[in-house]
């Protein structure tokens, strides 16, 4: 198994925020409302914490309300030593040959620490901000052409003529070493074939294990038809503590900061999303009554949709909306359950990202090593 963390480039804090994850924000509001703005100094702290806590990479998002993923992570390669950067980018926002060149350059200056997260885009309004007016299915068809050219350019010169791109002699100065692995997520009928044909790791948001199992079976069949196999990853938040009681108390603290008006406002925005994955996230907490008494409907445990899997984050945050909650052993149990389905990569985050990286790195990763699920020869590097 491989474990990755998240870089909060729209800001961080001790509350669940939605900036940069499908929720509309006024100009400058995302960073201004964060208790920890996304300064390069703070993001460097998070990156070093992830590296120190034993994570392999950090996912860095893309979108209007966060800092540019390429620029931020290129800067952070200079203050880390082994941490990899899973850089999210939108194929429709740049040339595929330029993307191939950027990736090749990044690999050379970072010593091979780039991974790529391909974001086709599920929000029409967001796409239009970047000058992209294609429909959803067309965006996936364009992504397929884009990835064909990127891989072709790395081994160029490469000629291509399609419905969306036409290039002649696409190439880069030097083939990237290693070639960056491609990560991709999408739950729609248009997304599956693109992943099956072009990417290395298929990512899903943290649905209950039974739903994840069905999705992975679907992708295995599509990949087999292409003569390929895929690795699988899951994107989750995490709240882990020394005891289950402490972890659920933290989940309740986060829930107590969310008003019914916040939930209604977020749901109104997210329900308009074109993303099938986003609609599946919303369905996990549909009908939740925003009460505050843990013993009644509307309490923190009413959002527990599977033992240890909590849908509270998705009340006000677009994208990944579920969290692993429990003691270190309980969280390790759920990690192991996902792993039994074929999930090999876990992309995690928490509020705030700085502290939560250590809770997981110092609590859950050693537990997984004790169970023989991680390589004991690569011990977690802890803080002083």
Coordinates of C-alpha atoms in Angstrom, one line a residue:
X1 CA 0.0 0.0 0.0
X2 CA 1.0 3.6 -0.7
X3 CA -0.1 6.5 1.4
X4 CA -0.4 10.1 0.3
X5 CA -1.4 13.3 2.0
X6 CA -3.1 16.6 0.7
X7 CA -1.7 20.1 0.3
X8 CA -4.4 22.7 1.3
X9 CA -3.6 25.3 -1.3
X10 CA -7.0 27.1 -0.7
X11 CA -6.2 27.5 3.0
X12 CA -6.4 25.4 6.1
X13 CA -7.8 25.5 9.6
X14 CA -9.7 23.7 12.3
X15 CA -13.0 23.7 10.4
X16 CA -14.2 22.0 7.3
X17 CA -14.0 24.4 4.4
X18 CA -15.2 24.3 0.8
X19 CA -13.0 26.7 -1.1
X20 CA -11.7 25.2 -4.2
X21 CA -13.8 22.0 -4.0
X22 CA -16.9 22.8 -6.0
X23 CA -18.4 25.6 -3.8
X24 CA -18.6 29.2 -5.2
X25 CA -16.6 31.8 -3.3
X26 CA -16.4 35.5 -3.7
X27 CA -13.2 36.9 -5.1
X28 CA -10.4 36.4 -2.5
X29 CA -12.8 34.8 0.1
X30 CA -11.3 31.3 0.1
X31 CA -7.9 32.4 1.4
X32 CA -9.2 35.2 3.5
X33 CA -11.7 33.0 5.4
X34 CA -9.1 30.4 6.2
X35 CA -7.6 30.6 9.7
X36 CA -4.3 29.5 8.0
X37 CA -3.9 31.1 4.6
X38 CA -2.0 29.1 2.0
X39 CA 1.3 31.0 2.3
X40 CA 4.3 29.3 0.9
X41 CA 5.7 29.1 4.5
X42 CA 2.6 27.3 5.8
X43 CA 2.4 24.9 2.8
X44 CA 6.1 24.1 3.3
X45 CA 5.2 23.1 6.9
X46 CA 2.5 20.8 5.7
X47 CA 4.7 19.3 3.0
X48 CA 7.6 18.7 5.5
X49 CA 5.1 17.2 8.0
X50 CA 3.8 14.8 5.4
X51 CA 7.3 13.8 4.5
X52 CA 8.3 13.4 8.1
X53 CA 5.2 11.4 9.0
X54 CA 5.9 8.8 6.3
X55 CA 3.6 9.8 3.4
X56 CA 5.0 9.2 -0.1
X57 CA 3.3 12.1 -1.9
X58 CA 0.9 15.0 -1.5
X59 CA -2.0 15.6 -3.8
X60 CA -2.2 19.3 -4.9
X61 CA -5.6 20.4 -6.2
X62 CA -6.5 22.5 -9.2
X63 CA -9.2 25.1 -9.6
X64 CA -10.2 28.7 -9.3
X65 CA -10.0 29.0 -5.5
X66 CA -6.6 27.5 -4.9
X67 CA -3.1 28.3 -5.8
X68 CA -1.6 26.9 -9.0
X69 CA -0.5 23.4 -8.4
X70 CA 2.5 23.4 -10.7
X71 CA 4.1 26.5 -9.3
X72 CA 3.5 25.8 -5.6
X73 CA 4.8 22.2 -5.8
X74 CA 7.9 23.2 -7.9
X75 CA 8.7 25.6 -5.1
X76 CA 8.2 23.0 -2.4
X77 CA 10.6 20.5 -4.1
X78 CA 13.3 22.9 -2.7
X79 CA 12.3 22.4 0.9
X80 CA 11.7 18.7 0.9
X81 CA 14.0 15.8 0.0
X82 CA 12.0 12.7 -0.9
X83 CA 8.3 13.7 -1.0
X84 CA 6.6 13.3 -4.3
X85 CA 4.0 15.7 -5.6
X86 CA 0.7 14.5 -7.1
X87 CA 0.0 17.5 -9.3
X88 CA -3.6 17.9 -10.4
X89 CA -4.2 19.7 -13.7
X90 CA -7.0 20.2 -16.3
X91 CA -6.2 18.9 -19.8
X92 CA -8.5 21.5 -21.4
X93 CA -6.4 24.4 -20.0
X94 CA -3.1 23.8 -21.7
X95 CA -1.5 22.2 -24.7
X96 CA -0.7 18.5 -24.4
X97 CA 2.7 19.0 -25.8
X98 CA 3.4 21.8 -23.3
X99 CA 2.1 19.5 -20.5
X100 CA 4.5 16.8 -21.6
X101 CA 7.4 19.3 -21.6
X102 CA 6.4 20.7 -18.2
X103 CA 6.3 17.2 -16.7
X104 CA 9.7 16.3 -18.3
X105 CA 11.3 19.4 -16.9
X106 CA 9.7 18.9 -13.5
X107 CA 11.1 15.3 -13.3
X108 CA 14.6 16.6 -14.0
X109 CA 14.6 19.5 -11.5
X110 CA 12.9 17.5 -8.8
X111 CA 14.9 14.2 -9.2
X112 CA 11.8 12.2 -10.3
X113 CA 9.3 13.4 -7.8
X114 CA 6.3 14.2 -10.0
X115 CA 3.0 12.2 -10.2
X116 CA 0.1 13.6 -12.3
X117 CA -3.6 13.7 -11.4
X118 CA -5.7 14.3 -14.5
X119 CA -8.9 16.3 -13.8
X120 CA -11.3 16.3 -16.7
X121 CA -13.7 18.6 -14.8
X122 CA -17.2 18.1 -13.7
X123 CA -18.3 21.7 -13.1
X124 CA -19.4 23.5 -16.3
X125 CA -19.1 27.0 -14.6
X126 CA -15.6 26.2 -13.5
X127 CA -14.6 25.0 -17.0
X128 CA -16.0 28.2 -18.6
X129 CA -13.7 30.3 -16.3
X130 CA -10.8 28.7 -18.1
X131 CA -12.3 29.2 -21.6
X132 CA -13.6 25.6 -21.9
X133 CA -17.2 25.3 -23.3
X134 CA -17.3 21.7 -24.2
X135 CA -20.0 19.4 -22.8
X136 CA -19.0 16.7 -20.2
X137 CA -18.7 13.7 -22.6
X138 CA -16.7 15.8 -25.0
X139 CA -14.3 16.8 -22.2
X140 CA -13.6 13.1 -21.6
X141 CA -13.1 12.4 -25.3
X142 CA -10.7 15.3 -25.4
X143 CA -8.9 14.0 -22.3
X144 CA -8.3 10.7 -24.1
X145 CA -6.7 12.5 -27.1
X146 CA -4.7 14.7 -24.7
X147 CA -3.2 11.7 -22.9
X148 CA -2.3 10.0 -26.1
X149 CA -0.3 13.0 -27.2
X150 CA 1.4 13.4 -23.8
X151 CA 2.6 9.8 -23.8
X152 CA 3.5 10.1 -27.5
X153 CA 5.6 13.2 -26.9
X154 CA 7.6 11.6 -24.2
X155 CA 8.6 9.0 -26.7
X156 CA 8.5 11.4 -29.7
X157 CA 8.5 12.7 -32.3
X158 CA 4.8 12.0 -32.4
X159 CA 2.1 12.9 -34.9
X160 CA -1.6 12.9 -34.0
X161 CA -4.8 14.1 -35.7
X162 CA -8.1 13.8 -33.8
X163 CA -11.3 15.7 -33.2
X164 CA -9.7 18.1 -30.6
X165 CA -6.0 18.1 -31.3
X166 CA -3.6 18.0 -34.2
X167 CA 0.1 17.9 -33.6
X168 CA 3.1 17.2 -35.8
X169 CA 6.4 16.0 -34.3
X170 CA 5.4 16.4 -30.7
X171 CA 8.4 15.7 -28.5
X172 CA 10.4 16.8 -25.5
X173 CA 14.1 17.5 -25.0
X174 CA 14.6 14.4 -22.9
X175 CA 12.2 11.6 -22.0
X176 CA 11.2 12.0 -18.3
X177 CA 12.9 9.5 -15.9
X178 CA 10.8 8.0 -14.5
X179 CA 7.8 8.6 -16.7
X180 CA 5.2 10.2 -14.3
X181 CA 2.4 7.9 -13.2
X182 CA -1.0 9.1 -14.3
X183 CA -3.9 9.2 -11.7
X184 CA -7.5 9.7 -12.8
X185 CA -11.0 9.7 -11.3
X186 CA -14.4 9.6 -12.8
X187 CA -17.6 7.7 -12.2
X188 CA -19.5 8.3 -15.4
X189 CA -19.9 6.1 -18.4
X190 CA -17.7 8.5 -20.4
X191 CA -14.9 8.4 -17.8
X192 CA -14.4 4.7 -17.4
X193 CA -13.1 3.9 -20.9
X194 CA -10.6 6.8 -20.7
X195 CA -9.1 5.5 -17.4
X196 CA -9.1 1.9 -18.7
X197 CA -7.1 2.9 -21.8
X198 CA -4.7 5.6 -20.6
X199 CA -4.0 5.8 -16.9
X200 CA -2.0 4.0 -14.2
X201 CA -4.1 4.5 -11.1
X202 CA -7.9 4.8 -11.0
X203 CA -9.1 6.9 -8.0
X204 CA -12.5 6.8 -6.3
X205 CA -13.9 8.9 -3.5
X206 CA -14.5 7.1 -0.3
X207 CA -17.8 5.5 -0.7
X208 CA -18.8 2.5 1.5
X209 CA -16.7 -0.6 0.7
X210 CA -19.6 -2.4 -1.1
X211 CA -20.0 0.5 -3.5
X212 CA -16.2 0.8 -4.0
X213 CA -16.1 -2.9 -4.8
X214 CA -18.7 -2.6 -7.5
X215 CA -16.9 0.4 -9.1
X216 CA -13.5 -1.5 -9.1
X217 CA -15.1 -4.5 -10.8
X218 CA -16.5 -2.2 -13.4
X219 CA -13.1 -0.7 -14.1
X220 CA -11.4 -4.1 -14.1
X221 CA -13.7 -5.2 -16.9
X222 CA -13.0 -2.1 -18.9
X223 CA -9.3 -2.4 -18.4
X224 CA -9.3 -6.1 -19.3
X225 CA -11.0 -5.2 -22.6
X226 CA -8.1 -3.0 -23.4
X227 CA -5.6 -5.7 -22.4
X228 CA -4.5 -3.6 -19.4
X229 CA -4.6 -3.7 -15.6
X230 CA -5.0 -0.8 -13.3
X231 CA -4.0 0.1 -9.8
X232 CA -6.7 1.5 -7.6
X233 CA -6.7 4.3 -5.0
X234 CA -9.3 5.9 -2.7
X235 CA -9.5 9.6 -1.6
X236 CA -10.6 10.1 2.0
X237 CA -10.3 12.3 5.0
X238 CA -9.2 10.9 8.3
X239 CA -9.8 11.6 12.0
X240 CA -7.7 9.2 14.1
X241 CA -6.9 9.4 17.8
X242 CA -5.6 7.2 20.6
X243 CA -9.2 6.2 21.4
X244 CA -12.4 5.9 19.4
X245 CA -14.1 8.3 21.9
X246 CA -11.5 11.0 21.2
X247 CA -11.8 10.6 17.4
X248 CA -15.6 10.9 17.4
X249 CA -15.5 13.9 19.7
X250 CA -13.3 15.6 17.1
X251 CA -15.8 14.7 14.4
X252 CA -18.6 16.2 16.5
X253 CA -16.5 19.3 17.1
X254 CA -16.2 19.7 13.3
X255 CA -20.0 19.1 12.9
X256 CA -20.9 21.6 15.6
X257 CA -19.3 24.4 13.5
X258 CA -21.6 23.7 10.6
X259 CA -25.0 25.5 10.6
X260 CA -28.1 24.2 8.8
X261 CA -27.8 27.2 6.6
X262 CA -24.3 26.1 5.6
X263 CA -25.5 22.7 4.7
X264 CA -28.4 24.0 2.6
X265 CA -26.2 26.5 0.8
X266 CA -23.5 23.9 0.0
X267 CA -26.1 21.4 -1.1
X268 CA -27.8 23.9 -3.4
X269 CA -24.4 24.5 -5.2
X270 CA -23.2 20.9 -5.3
X271 CA -26.6 19.5 -6.5
X272 CA -26.0 21.3 -9.8
X273 CA -22.7 19.5 -10.4
X274 CA -22.4 17.5 -13.6
X275 CA -20.1 15.1 -11.8
X276 CA -21.6 11.6 -11.2
X277 CA -19.1 11.1 -8.4
X278 CA -20.3 14.3 -6.7
X279 CA -23.9 13.2 -6.9
X280 CA -22.9 9.8 -5.3
X281 CA -21.2 11.8 -2.5
X282 CA -24.3 13.9 -1.9
X283 CA -26.5 10.8 -1.8
X284 CA -24.5 9.5 1.2
X285 CA -25.9 12.1 3.6
X286 CA -29.2 12.9 1.9
X287 CA -32.0 13.4 4.5
X288 CA -29.6 14.2 7.3
X289 CA -31.2 16.5 9.8
X290 CA -28.6 19.0 11.2
X291 CA -29.2 18.5 14.9
X292 CA -26.6 18.7 17.6
X293 CA -27.7 15.9 20.1
X294 CA -25.5 12.9 19.4
X295 CA -28.2 10.6 20.9
X296 CA -30.9 11.7 18.3
X297 CA -31.3 11.9 14.6
X298 CA -29.0 14.6 13.3
X299 CA -26.1 13.7 15.7
X300 CA -22.6 12.9 14.6
X301 CA -23.0 9.2 14.4
X302 CA -26.1 9.5 12.2
X303 CA -23.6 10.3 9.4
X304 CA -21.7 7.1 10.0
X305 CA -22.6 5.3 6.8
X306 CA -20.4 2.2 7.4
X307 CA -18.5 1.3 10.6
X308 CA -15.9 4.0 10.9
X309 CA -16.8 5.8 7.7
X310 CA -18.3 9.3 8.3
X311 CA -20.1 11.4 5.7
X312 CA -20.0 14.7 7.6
X313 CA -17.3 16.3 5.6
X314 CA -19.4 16.2 2.5
X315 CA -22.1 18.3 4.1
X316 CA -20.2 21.5 3.1
X317 CA -17.3 20.3 1.0
X318 CA -17.3 19.4 -2.6
X319 CA -15.3 16.4 -3.8
X320 CA -14.2 13.9 -1.3
X321 CA -16.8 13.9 1.4
X322 CA -16.1 11.0 3.8
X323 CA -13.6 10.4 6.6
X324 CA -12.2 7.4 8.4
X325 CA -13.0 8.0 12.1
X326 CA -11.8 6.0 15.0
X327 CA -8.9 4.8 17.1
X328 CA -5.7 4.0 15.3
X329 CA -6.6 0.3 15.3
X330 CA -10.1 1.0 14.0
X331 CA -8.9 3.2 11.2
X332 CA -6.4 0.5 10.3
X333 CA -9.2 -2.0 10.2
X334 CA -11.1 0.1 7.6
X335 CA -7.9 0.7 5.6
X336 CA -7.4 -3.1 5.6
X337 CA -11.0 -3.6 4.4
X338 CA -10.5 -1.3 1.5
X339 CA -7.2 -3.0 0.7
X340 CA -9.0 -6.4 0.6
X341 CA -11.0 -5.0 -2.3
X342 CA -7.8 -4.2 -4.3
X343 CA -7.2 -0.6 -3.2
X344 CA -3.5 0.0 -3.0
X345 CA -3.2 3.7 -2.7
X346 CA -4.8 6.0 -0.1
X347 CA -4.9 9.8 -0.6
X348 CA -5.8 11.3 2.8
X349 CA -6.4 14.6 4.4
X350 CA -7.7 16.1 7.6
X351 CA -8.5 19.4 9.4
X352 CA -6.0 20.9 10.0
X353 CA -3.7 19.2 7.6
X354 CA -0.5 19.9 9.6
X355 CA -1.6 18.2 12.8
X356 CA -3.6 15.4 11.2
X357 CA -0.7 14.2 9.1
X358 CA 1.1 13.3 12.3
X359 CA -1.9 11.7 14.0
X360 CA -2.1 9.3 11.0
X361 CA 1.6 8.9 10.5
X362 CA 2.4 8.2 14.2
X363 CA -0.8 6.2 14.9
X364 CA -2.1 4.3 12.0
X365 CA 1.0 3.6 9.8
X366 CA 2.9 1.8 12.7
X367 CA -0.3 -0.2 13.3
X368 CA -0.3 -1.3 9.7
X369 CA 3.3 -2.3 10.0
X370 CA 2.6 -4.3 13.1
X371 CA 0.0 -6.2 11.0
X372 CA 2.6 -6.9 8.3
X373 CA 0.7 -4.8 5.7
X374 CA 3.5 -2.3 5.2
X375 CA 7.2 -2.8 4.6
X376 CA 8.9 -2.9 8.0
X377 CA 12.2 -2.0 6.3
X378 CA 10.9 1.5 5.6
X379 CA 10.0 2.9 9.1
X380 CA 8.0 6.0 9.6
X381 CA 10.1 9.0 10.2
X382 CA 8.6 10.9 13.2
X383 CA 9.0 14.4 14.5
X384 CA 11.3 15.2 17.3

